[in-house]
C-alpha cells in the first residue's frame, strides 16, 4: 500500500516506477495509457494520484544542480527537494527569495501546485521558474521558457501537461536571516494594522488557535542588514518576544523548528518553519488553505473569527501569510496580491470537513482560491470559476495531451484541467 505523506490517501495507481534516466521517463510515458508524475507526496488532495495507471517518481534521476553564476540561474533536475537544492545553491553563493514552511518537498511538485512561503514581495515558488524541461504525452522532451506563449500556463500545471524532468530557476544572491517569534498580539490590531504588520520584514507569518483574543505567535523573518522590522516598537505592536523556541502548534516540540531568537543564519535554515532534519508540522494532520485579496484580509479574518466555534474543535493551528501577485494562469495568486489563510486540522476527516465547510462559508464573499494540494469542500466548478485563464489552460491541455494520458479523477472533475 502506498500512501501520501499525511496518510489520508492511498494511491490507486497500478504501479509506481522510479526511472534513473530521462530517456527511461520518456519510455515510461510513451508506453503508458495513464501516467502522472509523483513528487514527495505532500499533497492532501488526490491531485497526484493515477488510478489504474503509472506514477513516475523522479527521485532516481541524477541530482543535478548546474549554477550559471553570470546569469544567476540554476538548472535543477526534477527529482530534487528544496533541502538539497538550497544547500547546493548556498554553496555557490546564491539563494531563492522564499521557501515554503518545509524544505522536504520536491521542487517540481511544489512548483506544479504554486506552493508558497510568505512576504508581501515574495511570490509563489513557481515564479522563480525561468524554463521547464517536460516529457510530453508522446514521450518527447520539450523545453519551454518565458519567451514561449504557453509558459505562463505550463509552470503551475498540476502535472496535467507532462512530467517535468528539469527546471531552470532564477536566483538571488545568498543572504542571512534573523527570525524572531512574538506572542500575544491582539487580533483587533489586524483590523487597522494588517498591512503594516505583514510588510514590516522580508517575511511575516501570523498564527492563531482561535481560542482567545490574540494571535498566538507572529514569526518575523528579517534579512540581516535590513532595517529593524518597522512594526516592532510601535504603540500598537504590544506582542512580546518569546523567551524560548516555539512550534506553531504550541504544545509540540520546537526542536523541529528553525532557529529563532534573532540568531542570524543562512536563508535556507531560517525561511522554512521546519528544519530539514526535523519532522515538519505536526505530522498527524490534514490541511486546507485559501488565497484571498490581501486588501480583504482583515474582513476575512473577522469572518473566520465569527465561526470560530465551528473551527476550533478540529483545529491544530491557523496561519496567515502573504504572497505577491503573479501571472501564472493556475496560480491561486494570479493577478492578485494575496493573503493566504491556512488551517492545520486534526486528522479526523468528519470533524475536519465540517470545519473546512464552515471556513469556506465564511470566506465565500472574498473569492477564495483553495490551494490545489489541500483539502476543500468547494465544488470543482466553483474552484475553476475563480480562474480567469482556465479556458486558456483547457486549450493548452487539449494541445499537449489530446488523449488525456495525464488526466486523473482530480483533473477530470475540474472544468478545464483535462481534455
Ligand atoms: C507538512 C506540509 C507543509 C506544507 N507547507 C506548505 C507551504 O508552506 N506552502 C504551500 O504552498 N504548500 C505547502 N504544503 C503543500 C505542498 O507544498 C504541496 O502539496 C506540494 O505540491 C508538494 O509537493 P510534492 O512534490 O510533495 O507534491 P505531490 O503531492 O507528490 O504532487 C503534487 C502535484 O505535483 C505534480 N508533480 C509532481 N512532480 C512533478 C513533475 N516532476 N512534473 C510534473 N508534475 C509534477 C503531481 O502530478 C501532482 O499533481 C505543505 C504540505 C505539507 C504536507
Coordinates of C-alpha atoms and ligand atoms in Angstrom, one line a residue:
X1 CA 0.0 0.0 0.0
X2 CA 1.4 3.3 -1.0
X3 CA 0.2 6.5 0.7
X4 CA 0.7 10.2 0.7
X5 CA 2.8 11.9 3.4
X6 CA -0.3 12.6 5.6
X7 CA -1.6 9.1 5.2
X8 CA -5.1 10.3 4.3
X9 CA -4.8 9.0 0.7
X10 CA -3.9 5.6 -0.6
X11 CA -2.7 5.9 -4.2
X12 CA -4.7 3.8 -6.6
X13 CA -2.1 3.6 -9.3
X14 CA -1.3 0.1 -10.6
X15 CA 2.4 0.8 -10.2
X16 CA 4.9 3.4 -9.0
X17 CA 8.1 3.5 -11.1
X18 CA 11.4 5.2 -10.4
X19 CA 13.4 5.7 -13.6
X20 CA 17.0 6.6 -13.3
X21 CA 17.4 8.5 -16.7
X22 CA 15.3 11.0 -18.6
X23 CA 15.2 8.5 -21.5
X24 CA 13.6 6.0 -19.2
X25 CA 11.0 8.6 -18.2
X26 CA 10.3 9.1 -21.9
X27 CA 9.8 5.4 -22.5
X28 CA 7.5 5.0 -19.5
X29 CA 5.3 7.9 -20.6
X30 CA 5.2 6.8 -24.3
X31 CA 4.3 3.3 -23.2
X32 CA 1.5 4.2 -20.7
X33 CA -2.2 4.9 -21.3
X34 CA -2.4 6.7 -18.0
X35 CA 0.6 8.2 -16.2
X36 CA 1.4 11.0 -13.8
X37 CA 4.4 12.5 -12.0
X38 CA 4.6 11.9 -8.3
X39 CA 6.8 14.2 -6.2
X40 CA 7.4 13.8 -2.4
X41 CA 3.7 13.0 -1.8
X42 CA 3.0 16.1 0.3
X43 CA -0.4 16.9 -1.2
X44 CA -3.6 16.2 0.8
X45 CA -5.9 16.0 -2.2
X46 CA -6.0 13.2 -4.9
X47 CA -4.2 15.6 -7.3
X48 CA -1.2 13.3 -7.8
X49 CA -3.0 10.0 -8.0
X50 CA -3.3 7.9 -11.2
X51 CA -5.9 5.2 -10.6
X52 CA -5.1 2.1 -12.5
X53 CA -2.1 3.8 -14.2
X54 CA 1.6 4.5 -13.6
X55 CA 3.0 7.0 -11.2
X56 CA 6.5 8.2 -12.0
X57 CA 8.8 9.3 -9.2
X58 CA 11.9 11.2 -10.3
X59 CA 14.0 10.8 -7.1
X60 CA 16.1 8.2 -9.0
X61 CA 17.3 10.8 -11.6
X62 CA 20.9 12.1 -11.1
X63 CA 20.6 15.0 -8.7
X64 CA 21.8 17.8 -11.0
X65 CA 22.2 21.4 -9.8
X66 CA 24.1 23.4 -12.5
X67 CA 24.6 27.0 -11.4
X68 CA 25.3 29.6 -14.1
X69 CA 26.7 32.4 -11.9
X70 CA 26.8 35.0 -14.6
X71 CA 23.1 34.5 -15.4
X72 CA 22.1 34.0 -11.7
X73 CA 20.3 30.9 -12.8
X74 CA 20.4 27.2 -11.9
X75 CA 19.3 24.1 -13.9
X76 CA 17.8 21.6 -11.4
X77 CA 16.8 18.0 -12.0
X78 CA 13.1 17.2 -11.4
X79 CA 13.7 14.8 -8.5
X80 CA 15.4 17.2 -6.2
X81 CA 13.9 18.6 -3.0
X82 CA 14.4 22.1 -1.6
X83 CA 16.6 20.9 1.2
X84 CA 19.2 19.5 -1.1
X85 CA 18.8 22.3 -3.7
X86 CA 19.1 25.1 -1.1
X87 CA 22.4 23.7 0.3
X88 CA 23.9 23.5 -3.2
X89 CA 22.7 27.0 -4.2
X90 CA 24.1 28.4 -0.9
X91 CA 27.4 26.8 -1.5
X92 CA 27.6 28.6 -4.9
X93 CA 26.7 31.9 -3.2
X94 CA 23.1 32.0 -4.3
X95 CA 19.6 31.7 -2.8
X96 CA 15.9 31.6 -3.5
X97 CA 13.9 34.6 -2.3
X98 CA 11.4 32.5 -0.4
X99 CA 10.7 28.9 0.7
X100 CA 7.6 27.0 1.9
X101 CA 7.2 26.0 5.5
X102 CA 9.1 22.8 4.9
X103 CA 12.2 22.1 2.8
X104 CA 11.3 18.4 2.4
X105 CA 9.1 19.0 -0.7
X106 CA 10.1 18.2 -4.3
X107 CA 10.9 21.3 -6.3
X108 CA 8.9 20.2 -9.4
X109 CA 5.9 19.1 -7.3
X110 CA 5.9 22.3 -5.3
X111 CA 6.1 24.5 -8.4
X112 CA 3.4 22.4 -10.1
X113 CA 0.9 23.5 -7.4
X114 CA 2.1 27.1 -6.8
X115 CA 3.3 26.4 -3.3
X116 CA 4.4 29.5 -1.4
X117 CA 6.1 30.9 1.6
X118 CA 5.4 34.4 3.0
X119 CA 6.2 38.0 2.3
X120 CA 4.4 40.8 0.5
X121 CA 7.3 41.0 -2.0
X122 CA 7.7 37.2 -2.3
X123 CA 5.6 35.4 -5.0
X124 CA 4.9 31.7 -5.2
X125 CA 7.9 29.4 -5.6
X126 CA 6.9 28.8 -9.2
X127 CA 7.6 32.4 -10.1
X128 CA 11.3 31.6 -9.9
X129 CA 11.0 29.1 -12.7
X130 CA 12.6 30.6 -15.9
X131 CA 12.3 27.4 -18.0
X132 CA 11.0 23.8 -17.9
X133 CA 12.0 20.6 -19.5
X134 CA 8.9 18.5 -19.9
X135 CA 8.3 14.9 -21.1
X136 CA 5.1 15.3 -23.1
X137 CA 2.3 12.8 -23.8
X138 CA 4.1 11.1 -26.8
X139 CA 7.4 10.8 -24.8
X140 CA 9.0 13.8 -26.5
X141 CA 11.2 16.2 -24.5
X142 CA 10.1 19.8 -24.8
X143 CA 11.8 22.9 -23.3
X144 CA 9.6 25.9 -22.5
X145 CA 10.9 29.3 -21.3
X146 CA 9.4 32.7 -20.6
X147 CA 9.5 33.6 -24.3
X148 CA 7.0 30.8 -25.1
X149 CA 3.4 31.9 -25.1
X150 CA 2.5 28.6 -23.3
X151 CA 4.9 29.2 -20.5
X152 CA 2.6 31.0 -18.1
X153 CA 0.2 28.2 -18.3
X154 CA 2.7 25.4 -18.1
X155 CA 4.6 26.2 -14.9
X156 CA 1.6 25.6 -12.5
X157 CA 0.1 22.8 -14.5
X158 CA -0.7 20.3 -11.7
X159 CA 1.0 17.5 -13.7
X160 CA -1.6 17.8 -16.4
X161 CA 0.8 18.6 -19.3
X162 CA 3.6 16.1 -18.7
X163 CA 6.5 15.1 -16.4
X164 CA 8.9 18.0 -15.6
X165 CA 12.4 16.4 -15.7
X166 CA 14.3 19.7 -15.1
X167 CA 13.7 23.3 -14.1
X168 CA 15.7 26.4 -14.6
X169 CA 15.4 28.7 -11.6
X170 CA 16.2 32.4 -11.2
X171 CA 18.5 33.0 -8.2
X172 CA 19.2 35.9 -5.9
X173 CA 22.5 36.5 -4.0
X174 CA 22.8 34.4 -0.8
X175 CA 21.6 36.2 2.3
X176 CA 21.3 35.8 6.1
X177 CA 18.0 35.9 8.0
X178 CA 17.2 36.6 11.7
X179 CA 13.9 35.1 12.8
X180 CA 12.0 36.3 15.9
X181 CA 8.8 35.0 17.3
X182 CA 6.4 37.3 19.2
X183 CA 3.5 36.2 21.4
X184 CA 0.1 37.6 22.2
X185 CA -0.6 40.3 19.5
X186 CA -4.3 41.2 20.0
X187 CA -6.5 40.1 17.0
X188 CA -8.1 43.5 16.9
X189 CA -4.8 45.0 15.8
X190 CA -5.3 43.3 12.5
X191 CA -8.3 45.5 11.7
X192 CA -6.2 48.6 11.4
X193 CA -2.6 47.4 11.1
X194 CA -2.7 44.2 9.0
X195 CA -0.9 45.8 6.0
X196 CA 1.8 47.4 8.2
X197 CA 2.3 44.2 10.1
X198 CA 2.8 41.9 7.2
X199 CA 5.1 44.3 5.3
X200 CA 7.4 45.1 8.2
X201 CA 10.0 42.5 7.3
X202 CA 11.1 40.1 4.5
X203 CA 8.6 37.5 5.7
X204 CA 5.9 37.6 8.4
X205 CA 3.6 34.7 9.4
X206 CA 0.7 35.0 11.8
X207 CA -0.6 32.1 13.9
X208 CA -3.7 31.7 16.0
X209 CA -5.7 28.9 17.5
X210 CA -8.9 31.0 17.5
X211 CA -9.2 30.3 21.3
X212 CA -8.5 33.7 22.7
X213 CA -8.4 37.3 21.6
X214 CA -4.8 37.3 20.4
X215 CA -2.6 35.8 17.8
X216 CA -0.7 33.0 19.5
X217 CA 2.5 33.8 17.5
X218 CA 3.9 36.2 15.0
X219 CA 7.0 35.0 13.1
X220 CA 9.1 37.8 11.8
X221 CA 11.9 37.0 9.4
X222 CA 14.3 39.9 8.7
X223 CA 17.1 39.9 6.3
X224 CA 20.4 40.7 8.1
X225 CA 21.4 44.2 7.1
X226 CA 17.8 45.4 6.6
X227 CA 16.4 48.0 9.0
X228 CA 14.7 46.7 12.1
X229 CA 11.2 45.4 11.4
X230 CA 9.2 48.6 11.3
X231 CA 6.2 47.2 13.2
X232 CA 8.1 46.3 16.3
X233 CA 8.2 49.1 18.9
X234 CA 5.0 50.8 17.5
X235 CA 2.4 51.6 20.1
X236 CA 0.0 49.0 18.6
X237 CA 2.7 46.2 18.5
X238 CA 2.0 45.0 22.0
X239 CA 3.4 41.5 21.4
X240 CA 6.3 40.3 23.5
X241 CA 9.2 38.3 22.1
X242 CA 9.2 34.6 23.0
X243 CA 11.8 33.7 25.6
X244 CA 12.4 30.2 24.0
X245 CA 11.9 28.5 20.7
X246 CA 8.3 27.8 19.7
X247 CA 6.5 25.4 17.5
X248 CA 3.5 26.9 15.6
X249 CA 1.3 24.3 17.4
X250 CA 2.3 25.4 20.8
X251 CA 2.0 22.0 22.5
X252 CA 4.6 20.4 20.1
X253 CA 8.3 20.1 20.5
X254 CA 10.0 23.2 18.9
X255 CA 13.2 21.2 18.3
X256 CA 11.9 20.5 14.8
X257 CA 11.6 24.2 14.1
X258 CA 14.2 26.5 12.6
X259 CA 16.3 28.7 14.9
X260 CA 14.5 31.7 16.4
X261 CA 15.5 34.4 18.9
X262 CA 17.1 36.6 16.3
X263 CA 20.1 34.4 15.8
X264 CA 21.4 35.2 12.3
X265 CA 21.6 32.2 9.9
X266 CA 21.6 31.2 6.3
X267 CA 18.4 31.9 4.3
X268 CA 17.5 28.2 3.9
X269 CA 18.0 27.5 7.6
X270 CA 15.5 30.3 8.6
X271 CA 12.9 30.8 5.9
X272 CA 11.1 27.4 6.4
X273 CA 9.4 26.9 9.7
X274 CA 10.7 23.4 9.9
X275 CA 14.3 22.0 9.8
X276 CA 15.3 19.7 7.0
X277 CA 16.4 17.1 9.6
X278 CA 13.2 17.5 11.6
X279 CA 9.6 16.4 11.4
X280 CA 7.6 19.1 9.6
X281 CA 4.4 20.4 11.1
X282 CA 2.6 18.0 13.4
X283 CA 2.8 15.0 11.1
X284 CA -0.7 13.9 12.1
X285 CA -2.9 16.3 10.3
X286 CA -5.0 17.5 7.3
X287 CA -4.6 20.9 5.8
X288 CA -6.7 23.4 3.9
X289 CA -5.7 26.9 2.6
X290 CA -7.3 29.8 0.7
X291 CA -5.8 32.7 -1.2
X292 CA -7.8 35.9 -1.0
X293 CA -7.0 39.5 -2.0
X294 CA -4.7 41.0 0.6
X295 CA -6.9 44.0 1.0
X296 CA -9.7 41.8 2.2
X297 CA -7.6 40.1 4.9
X298 CA -8.9 42.0 7.9
X299 CA -12.5 41.5 7.0
X300 CA -11.9 37.8 6.0
X301 CA -10.2 37.1 9.3
X302 CA -13.2 38.7 11.1
X303 CA -15.4 36.4 9.2
X304 CA -13.4 33.3 10.3
X305 CA -13.5 34.7 13.8
X306 CA -17.3 34.7 13.6
X307 CA -17.3 30.9 13.0
X308 CA -14.5 30.0 15.5
X309 CA -16.9 27.8 17.5
X310 CA -17.2 25.5 14.4
X311 CA -13.4 25.8 13.6
X312 CA -11.9 25.2 16.9
X313 CA -12.9 21.5 17.6
X314 CA -10.8 20.3 14.7
X315 CA -8.1 22.9 14.6
X316 CA -4.4 22.5 15.4
X317 CA -3.4 25.9 14.2
X318 CA -4.4 28.6 11.7
X319 CA -1.6 30.5 9.8
X320 CA -1.9 33.7 7.8
X321 CA 0.8 34.6 5.2
X322 CA 1.1 37.0 2.3
X323 CA 2.1 36.3 -1.3
X324 CA 3.0 38.7 -4.1
X325 CA 0.9 38.5 -7.3
X326 CA 2.0 36.6 -10.3
X327 CA 0.9 35.9 -13.9
X328 CA 0.8 32.1 -13.8
X329 CA -2.6 31.0 -15.1
X330 CA -3.4 28.4 -12.4
X331 CA -1.7 30.1 -9.6
X332 CA -4.1 30.9 -6.7
X333 CA -2.2 34.3 -6.6
X334 CA -2.7 35.0 -10.3
X335 CA -3.2 38.8 -10.8
X336 CA -3.7 39.4 -7.1
X337 CA -1.5 40.4 -4.1
X338 CA -2.8 37.7 -1.7
X339 CA -3.2 36.8 1.9
X340 CA -3.3 33.0 2.5
X341 CA -5.4 31.7 5.3
X342 CA -4.2 28.2 6.2
X343 CA -5.6 25.6 8.6
X344 CA -3.9 22.6 10.1
X345 CA -6.6 20.2 11.2
X346 CA -6.7 17.1 13.4
X347 CA -6.7 14.1 11.0
X348 CA -10.3 13.1 11.8
X349 CA -12.0 13.6 8.5
X350 CA -15.6 14.1 9.6
X351 CA -14.7 16.9 12.1
X352 CA -12.1 18.4 9.8
X353 CA -14.5 18.6 6.8
X354 CA -17.2 20.2 9.0
X355 CA -14.7 22.9 10.0
X356 CA -13.5 23.3 6.4
X357 CA -17.1 23.8 5.3
X358 CA -17.6 26.5 8.0
X359 CA -14.4 28.3 6.9
X360 CA -15.4 28.1 3.3
X361 CA -18.8 29.6 4.0
X362 CA -17.1 32.4 6.0
X363 CA -14.6 33.1 3.2
X364 CA -17.1 32.8 0.3
X365 CA -17.6 36.6 -0.1
X366 CA -13.8 37.0 -0.5
X367 CA -13.5 35.0 -3.7
X368 CA -11.2 32.4 -2.1
X369 CA -9.0 30.3 -4.3
X370 CA -8.2 27.0 -2.5
X371 CA -4.7 25.6 -2.5
X372 CA -4.7 22.9 -5.2
X373 CA -2.9 20.4 -3.0
X374 CA -5.1 20.7 0.1
X375 CA -8.5 19.6 1.4
X376 CA -11.6 21.5 0.3
X377 CA -15.3 21.0 0.2
X378 CA -15.7 23.6 -2.7
X379 CA -17.2 22.2 -5.8
X380 CA -14.7 21.8 -8.7
X381 CA -17.0 24.1 -10.8
X382 CA -16.7 26.8 -8.1
X383 CA -12.9 26.4 -7.9
X384 CA -12.5 26.6 -11.7
X385 CA -14.7 29.6 -12.0
X386 CA -12.2 31.5 -9.8
X387 CA -9.5 31.3 -12.5
X388 CA -9.9 33.7 -15.4
X389 CA -7.4 31.9 -17.6
X390 CA -8.9 28.4 -17.1
X391 CA -10.2 28.3 -20.7
X392 CA -6.7 29.1 -21.9
X393 CA -5.4 26.3 -19.8
X394 CA -8.0 23.9 -21.3
X395 CA -6.7 24.8 -24.7
X396 CA -3.2 24.0 -23.6
X397 CA -4.2 20.6 -22.2
X398 CA -6.0 19.7 -25.4
X399 CA -2.9 20.6 -27.4
X400 CA -0.3 18.9 -25.1
X401 CA -2.3 15.9 -24.1
X402 CA -5.2 15.3 -26.5
X403 CA -5.8 11.7 -25.3
X404 CA -5.8 12.6 -21.6
X405 CA -2.8 10.4 -20.8
X406 CA -2.0 12.7 -17.8
X407 CA -5.6 13.1 -16.7
X408 CA -6.8 11.7 -13.4
X409 CA -10.0 11.9 -11.3
X410 CA -9.0 15.3 -9.9
X411 CA -8.4 16.9 -13.3
X412 CA -11.5 15.3 -14.8
X413 CA -13.6 16.7 -12.0
X414 CA -12.4 20.2 -12.5
X415 CA -13.5 22.0 -15.7
X416 CA -10.6 22.9 -17.9
X417 CA -8.0 20.7 -16.4
X418 CA -8.3 17.7 -18.7
X419 CA -9.0 17.4 -22.5
Ligands
LIG1 C1 3.6 19.5 6.2 C2 3.3 20.2 5.0 C3 3.6 21.6 4.9 C4 3.3 22.3 3.7 N1 3.6 23.6 3.7 C5 3.3 24.3 2.6 C6 3.6 25.7 2.5 O1 4.3 26.3 3.3 N2 3.2 26.4 1.4 C7 2.4 25.8 0.4 O2 2.0 26.4 -0.6 N3 2.2 24.4 0.4 C8 2.6 23.7 1.5 N4 2.3 22.4 1.5 C9 1.7 21.7 0.3 C10 2.8 21.3 -0.6 O3 3.7 22.3 -0.9 C11 2.2 20.8 -1.9 O4 1.5 19.6 -1.7 C12 3.3 20.5 -3.0 O5 2.6 20.2 -4.2 C13 4.1 19.3 -2.5 O6 5.0 18.8 -3.5 P1 5.1 17.2 -3.7 O7 6.2 17.0 -4.6 O8 5.1 16.6 -2.4 O9 3.8 17.0 -4.5 P2 2.9 15.7 -4.8 O10 1.8 15.6 -3.9 O11 3.8 14.5 -5.0 O12 2.4 16.1 -6.2 C14 1.7 17.3 -6.3 C15 1.4 17.7 -7.8 O13 2.6 17.9 -8.5 C16 2.7 17.2 -9.6 N5 4.1 16.9 -9.9 C17 5.0 16.3 -9.0 N6 6.2 16.2 -9.6 C18 6.0 16.6 -10.9 C19 6.9 16.6 -12.0 N7 8.1 16.2 -11.9 N8 6.4 17.1 -13.2 C20 5.1 17.5 -13.3 N9 4.2 17.5 -12.2 C21 4.7 17.0 -11.1 C22 1.9 15.9 -9.3 O14 1.5 15.3 -10.5 C23 0.7 16.5 -8.6 O15 -0.2 17.0 -9.4 C24 2.6 21.6 2.7 C25 2.3 20.3 2.7 C26 2.7 19.6 3.9 C27 2.4 18.1 4.0

